[in-house]
Amino acid sequence: MHERMATGGGPVGGPPQGPGGGVDGPNMGDRQQQAQPPHQPGQGDNTPYDNRKRGDKGGGYRNGGMVGVWPGVETELVAEKSRSVERIRMMMKPGMFSFAVILPLPFHAPSPASHEKDEEGGKGQVIGFLGITSPPQIFYIFSRGSWGTGYATEALRAFLGEYWGRFPGGLKTEAGSGSVGVEKDEGGDFLEAHVHDGNVGSENVLRKLGFEVVREGKTVAHGVEVRMQVYRLNRRR
């Protein structure tokens, strides 16, 4: 999987907008390949939770875009709006541990504008992001075209091995995530993902990698009370 992952580089100006101002397949720019500390995308713009059910197609989400597990139970589809792109750009902060997930060419890419040079100088398609927000919480977000391909599972598996190998005591950060009910651990002994009820695809990815539900609850997102599942993976000793 490592050939499909690229660490973030210098300041990111934000991905180009498609016809609808979307973020599908963002272009990270040549600076994304610089050998500098990783940067991290943050919470996207989302629409209110609207009585989605676990059995609904696509989790019952109304918008296109990317599906993701966001920090602090912000698990939503990113609305294809320009302010979603702006939020991702603003949340790419130094000192975090995150990756862009890049598919090498040749392959069928729905958006030629999103082709990017990979670390070996070849061309690739950015299909998503994943990383740490405020430890112990992780996030991942992938474009719709990559759903059901196994790329999210493959990328997250590689990420987990790299994270725990590089940060045996956890990642120290001052970045806040607005999380709810997180125990005082900084990613040394376990990692967590908070998922809004109904995001079946994201839950399946987590279960495949050994995450288990440790608690359920409710929180408020965009002024609406939503149910959430908290998944946890303990470090293997």
CSV table of C-alpha atoms in Angstrom, one decimal:
chain,number,residue,atom,x,y,z
A,1,MET,CA,0.0,0.0,0.0
A,2,HIS,CA,2.9,2.3,0.6
A,3,GLU,CA,3.1,3.2,-3.1
A,4,ARG,CA,-0.4,4.6,-2.8
A,5,MET,CA,0.4,6.9,0.1
A,6,ALA,CA,2.2,10.3,0.0
A,7,THR,CA,3.0,12.4,3.0
A,8,GLY,CA,1.9,16.0,2.9
A,9,GLY,CA,4.4,18.7,2.1
A,10,GLY,CA,4.7,22.5,2.5
A,11,PRO,CA,1.8,25.0,2.6
A,12,VAL,CA,-1.2,23.7,0.6
A,13,GLY,CA,-3.3,26.1,-1.4
A,14,GLY,CA,-6.3,23.8,-1.6
A,15,PRO,CA,-7.5,21.5,-4.3
A,16,PRO,CA,-9.1,22.9,-7.4
A,17,GLN,CA,-12.9,22.9,-7.6
A,18,GLY,CA,-14.8,20.8,-10.1
A,19,PRO,CA,-17.9,21.9,-12.0
A,20,GLY,CA,-19.8,22.0,-8.8
A,21,GLY,CA,-17.0,23.2,-6.6
A,22,GLY,CA,-16.4,19.7,-5.3
A,23,VAL,CA,-13.5,18.2,-3.6
A,24,ASP,CA,-13.5,14.9,-5.5
A,25,GLY,CA,-9.9,14.1,-6.4
A,26,PRO,CA,-8.2,17.3,-5.1
A,27,ASN,CA,-4.8,18.4,-6.6
A,28,MET,CA,-2.4,18.8,-3.8
A,29,GLY,CA,0.3,20.6,-5.8
A,30,ASP,CA,4.0,19.8,-6.2
A,31,ARG,CA,4.7,21.0,-2.7
A,32,GLN,CA,2.8,18.0,-1.4
A,33,GLN,CA,5.8,15.8,-2.2
A,34,GLN,CA,8.4,17.8,-0.3
A,35,ALA,CA,10.2,15.9,2.5
A,36,GLN,CA,8.6,17.9,5.4
A,37,PRO,CA,6.5,17.0,8.4
A,38,PRO,CA,3.0,15.7,7.3
A,39,HIS,CA,0.1,18.0,7.2
A,40,GLN,CA,-3.5,17.1,7.9
A,41,PRO,CA,-6.9,17.7,6.3
A,42,GLY,CA,-9.6,18.5,8.8
A,43,GLN,CA,-13.3,18.5,9.0
A,44,GLY,CA,-15.3,19.2,5.8
A,45,ASP,CA,-18.5,21.1,5.3
A,46,ASN,CA,-21.5,18.8,6.0
A,47,THR,CA,-25.2,19.0,5.8
A,48,PRO,CA,-27.4,18.3,8.8
A,49,TYR,CA,-28.1,14.7,9.9
A,50,ASP,CA,-31.6,13.9,8.5
A,51,ASN,CA,-32.9,10.6,10.0
A,52,ARG,CA,-30.5,8.4,8.0
A,53,LYS,CA,-30.9,4.7,8.7
A,54,ARG,CA,-28.3,2.0,8.7
A,55,GLY,CA,-30.0,0.2,5.8
A,56,ASP,CA,-30.2,3.3,3.6
A,57,LYS,CA,-28.3,3.3,0.3
A,58,GLY,CA,-25.0,5.1,0.9
A,59,GLY,CA,-25.9,5.5,4.5
A,60,GLY,CA,-28.8,7.7,3.6
A,61,TYR,CA,-26.6,10.7,2.8
A,62,ARG,CA,-28.0,13.2,0.3
A,63,ASN,CA,-24.8,14.7,-1.0
A,64,GLY,CA,-22.0,13.5,-3.2
A,65,GLY,CA,-18.4,14.0,-2.4
A,66,MET,CA,-16.2,11.9,-0.1
A,67,VAL,CA,-17.1,9.6,2.7
A,68,GLY,CA,-15.0,9.9,5.8
A,69,VAL,CA,-14.5,9.2,9.5
A,70,TRP,CA,-13.8,12.6,11.0
A,71,PRO,CA,-12.5,13.6,14.4
A,72,GLY,CA,-15.0,14.1,17.2
A,73,VAL,CA,-17.9,12.2,15.6
A,74,GLU,CA,-18.0,14.5,12.6
A,75,THR,CA,-18.7,11.6,10.3
A,76,GLU,CA,-20.5,12.9,7.2
A,77,LEU,CA,-20.3,13.1,3.5
A,78,VAL,CA,-18.5,16.2,2.5
A,79,ALA,CA,-20.8,18.4,0.5
A,80,GLU,CA,-19.5,19.4,-2.9
A,81,LYS,CA,-19.3,23.1,-2.1
A,82,SER,CA,-16.4,25.5,-2.3
A,83,ARG,CA,-16.3,26.0,1.5
A,84,SER,CA,-15.6,22.3,1.9
A,85,VAL,CA,-12.4,22.7,0.0
A,86,GLU,CA,-11.5,25.8,2.0
A,87,ARG,CA,-11.9,23.9,5.3
A,88,ILE,CA,-9.7,21.2,4.1
A,89,ARG,CA,-7.0,23.7,3.1
A,90,MET,CA,-7.3,25.6,6.4
A,91,MET,CA,-6.9,22.4,8.4
A,92,MET,CA,-3.7,21.2,6.8
A,93,LYS,CA,-1.5,22.1,9.8
A,94,PRO,CA,2.2,21.4,10.5
A,95,GLY,CA,3.1,18.9,13.1
A,96,MET,CA,0.4,16.4,12.4
A,97,PHE,CA,0.7,12.8,11.0
A,98,SER,CA,-1.4,12.4,7.9
A,99,PHE,CA,-1.3,11.2,4.3
A,100,ALA,CA,-2.8,11.7,0.9
A,101,VAL,CA,-3.7,8.4,-0.7
A,102,ILE,CA,-2.6,8.4,-4.4
A,103,LEU,CA,-3.3,5.7,-7.0
A,104,PRO,CA,-0.4,5.5,-9.6
A,105,LEU,CA,-1.3,5.8,-13.3
A,106,PRO,CA,-2.2,4.3,-15.6
A,107,PHE,CA,-5.7,3.6,-14.4
A,108,HIS,CA,-9.1,4.9,-15.2
A,109,ALA,CA,-9.3,8.3,-13.5
A,110,PRO,CA,-12.6,10.2,-13.6
A,111,SER,CA,-11.0,13.6,-13.1
A,112,PRO,CA,-7.8,14.3,-15.2
A,113,ALA,CA,-7.4,17.6,-13.4
A,114,SER,CA,-6.7,15.7,-10.2
A,115,HIS,CA,-3.6,13.9,-11.5
A,116,GLU,CA,-0.5,14.6,-9.4
A,117,LYS,CA,3.1,13.6,-9.4
A,118,ASP,CA,3.9,10.9,-6.9
A,119,GLU,CA,7.1,10.6,-4.8
A,120,GLU,CA,8.9,8.8,-7.7
A,121,GLY,CA,8.0,11.4,-10.3
A,122,GLY,CA,5.1,9.5,-11.9
A,123,LYS,CA,1.5,10.5,-12.2
A,124,GLY,CA,-1.2,9.5,-9.8
A,125,GLN,CA,-4.7,10.2,-8.7
A,126,VAL,CA,-5.5,11.6,-5.2
A,127,ILE,CA,-8.4,9.5,-3.9
A,128,GLY,CA,-8.4,10.4,-0.3
A,129,PHE,CA,-6.8,11.4,3.0
A,130,LEU,CA,-6.2,9.8,6.3
A,131,GLY,CA,-4.4,10.6,9.5
A,132,ILE,CA,-4.4,11.7,13.2
A,133,THR,CA,-6.4,14.7,14.3
A,134,SER,CA,-6.2,15.1,18.1
A,135,PRO,CA,-4.8,11.8,19.4
A,136,PRO,CA,-6.2,9.2,20.0
A,137,GLN,CA,-8.6,10.0,17.2
A,138,ILE,CA,-8.1,9.2,13.5
A,139,PHE,CA,-9.9,10.3,10.4
A,140,TYR,CA,-10.1,9.1,6.8
A,141,ILE,CA,-11.9,10.4,3.8
A,142,PHE,CA,-12.1,8.9,0.3
A,143,SER,CA,-13.7,10.0,-3.0
A,144,ARG,CA,-16.9,8.3,-4.1
A,145,GLY,CA,-15.2,6.6,-7.0
A,146,SER,CA,-13.0,4.6,-4.6
A,147,TRP,CA,-15.7,3.2,-2.5
A,148,GLY,CA,-16.0,-0.6,-2.4
A,149,THR,CA,-12.5,-1.0,-3.9
A,150,GLY,CA,-10.7,-1.9,-0.6
A,151,TYR,CA,-8.4,1.1,-0.9
A,152,ALA,CA,-9.6,2.6,2.4
A,153,THR,CA,-8.9,-0.6,4.3
A,154,GLU,CA,-5.5,-1.1,2.6
A,155,ALA,CA,-4.5,2.5,3.3
A,156,LEU,CA,-5.6,2.5,6.9
A,157,ARG,CA,-3.9,-0.8,7.6
A,158,ALA,CA,-0.6,0.7,6.3
A,159,PHE,CA,-1.2,3.9,8.2
A,160,LEU,CA,-1.7,2.1,11.5
A,161,GLY,CA,1.5,0.1,11.2
A,162,GLU,CA,3.5,3.3,10.3
A,163,TYR,CA,1.9,5.4,13.1
A,164,TRP,CA,2.6,2.9,16.0
A,165,GLY,CA,6.0,2.2,14.7
A,166,ARG,CA,7.0,5.8,14.5
A,167,PHE,CA,5.2,7.1,17.6
A,168,PRO,CA,5.5,4.3,20.2
A,169,GLY,CA,4.4,6.8,23.0
A,170,GLY,CA,1.7,8.5,21.0
A,171,LEU,CA,1.7,11.7,19.0
A,172,LYS,CA,1.7,14.9,21.1
A,173,THR,CA,-0.3,17.8,19.7
A,174,GLU,CA,-2.1,20.9,20.9
A,175,ALA,CA,-4.7,20.7,18.2
A,176,GLY,CA,-8.2,20.4,19.5
A,177,SER,CA,-10.9,18.3,17.9
A,178,GLY,CA,-14.0,19.1,19.8
A,179,SER,CA,-14.3,15.4,20.6
A,180,VAL,CA,-16.9,14.0,22.9
A,181,GLY,CA,-16.2,11.4,25.6
A,182,VAL,CA,-12.6,10.7,24.7
A,183,GLU,CA,-10.5,9.2,27.4
A,184,LYS,CA,-7.2,10.8,28.3
A,185,ASP,CA,-4.8,9.0,26.0
A,186,GLU,CA,-2.7,10.5,23.3
A,187,GLY,CA,-2.7,7.5,20.9
A,188,GLY,CA,0.0,5.5,22.7
A,189,ASP,CA,-2.1,2.5,23.8
A,190,PHE,CA,-5.2,2.8,21.5
A,191,LEU,CA,-6.7,4.8,18.6
A,192,GLU,CA,-10.3,5.7,18.1
A,193,ALA,CA,-12.7,6.6,15.3
A,194,HIS,CA,-16.1,8.2,16.0
A,195,VAL,CA,-18.8,7.3,13.5
A,196,HIS,CA,-22.3,8.7,13.1
A,197,ASP,CA,-24.9,6.0,13.0
A,198,GLY,CA,-25.7,4.9,9.5
A,199,ASN,CA,-22.2,5.2,8.0
A,200,VAL,CA,-22.0,1.5,7.3
A,201,GLY,CA,-19.1,1.7,4.9
A,202,SER,CA,-16.8,3.3,7.4
A,203,GLU,CA,-17.9,0.9,10.1
A,204,ASN,CA,-17.0,-2.0,7.8
A,205,VAL,CA,-13.5,-0.6,7.2
A,206,LEU,CA,-12.9,-0.3,10.9
A,207,ARG,CA,-14.1,-3.8,11.8
A,208,LYS,CA,-11.9,-5.4,9.1
A,209,LEU,CA,-8.9,-3.9,10.9
A,210,GLY,CA,-9.9,-5.0,14.3
A,211,PHE,CA,-11.6,-1.9,15.7
A,212,GLU,CA,-14.4,-2.7,18.1
A,213,VAL,CA,-17.3,-0.6,19.4
A,214,VAL,CA,-16.5,0.4,23.0
A,215,ARG,CA,-19.4,2.8,23.6
A,216,GLU,CA,-22.4,4.4,22.0
A,217,GLY,CA,-23.9,7.8,22.6
A,218,LYS,CA,-25.3,11.0,21.2
A,219,THR,CA,-23.8,14.3,20.4
A,220,VAL,CA,-24.8,17.5,18.6
A,221,ALA,CA,-23.6,18.1,15.1
A,222,HIS,CA,-24.7,21.2,13.2
A,223,GLY,CA,-27.3,21.9,15.8
A,224,VAL,CA,-28.9,18.4,15.5
A,225,GLU,CA,-28.6,15.6,18.0
A,226,VAL,CA,-27.1,12.5,16.4
A,227,ARG,CA,-26.2,9.0,17.5
A,228,MET,CA,-22.6,7.8,17.3
A,229,GLN,CA,-20.5,4.7,17.6
A,230,VAL,CA,-17.0,4.9,19.1
A,231,TYR,CA,-14.6,2.3,17.6
A,232,ARG,CA,-11.3,1.5,19.3
A,233,LEU,CA,-8.2,-0.4,18.4
A,234,ASN,CA,-5.7,-1.3,21.1
A,235,ARG,CA,-2.0,-1.4,20.3
A,236,ARG,CA,-0.7,-4.9,19.9
A,237,ARG,CA,2.1,-5.7,22.4
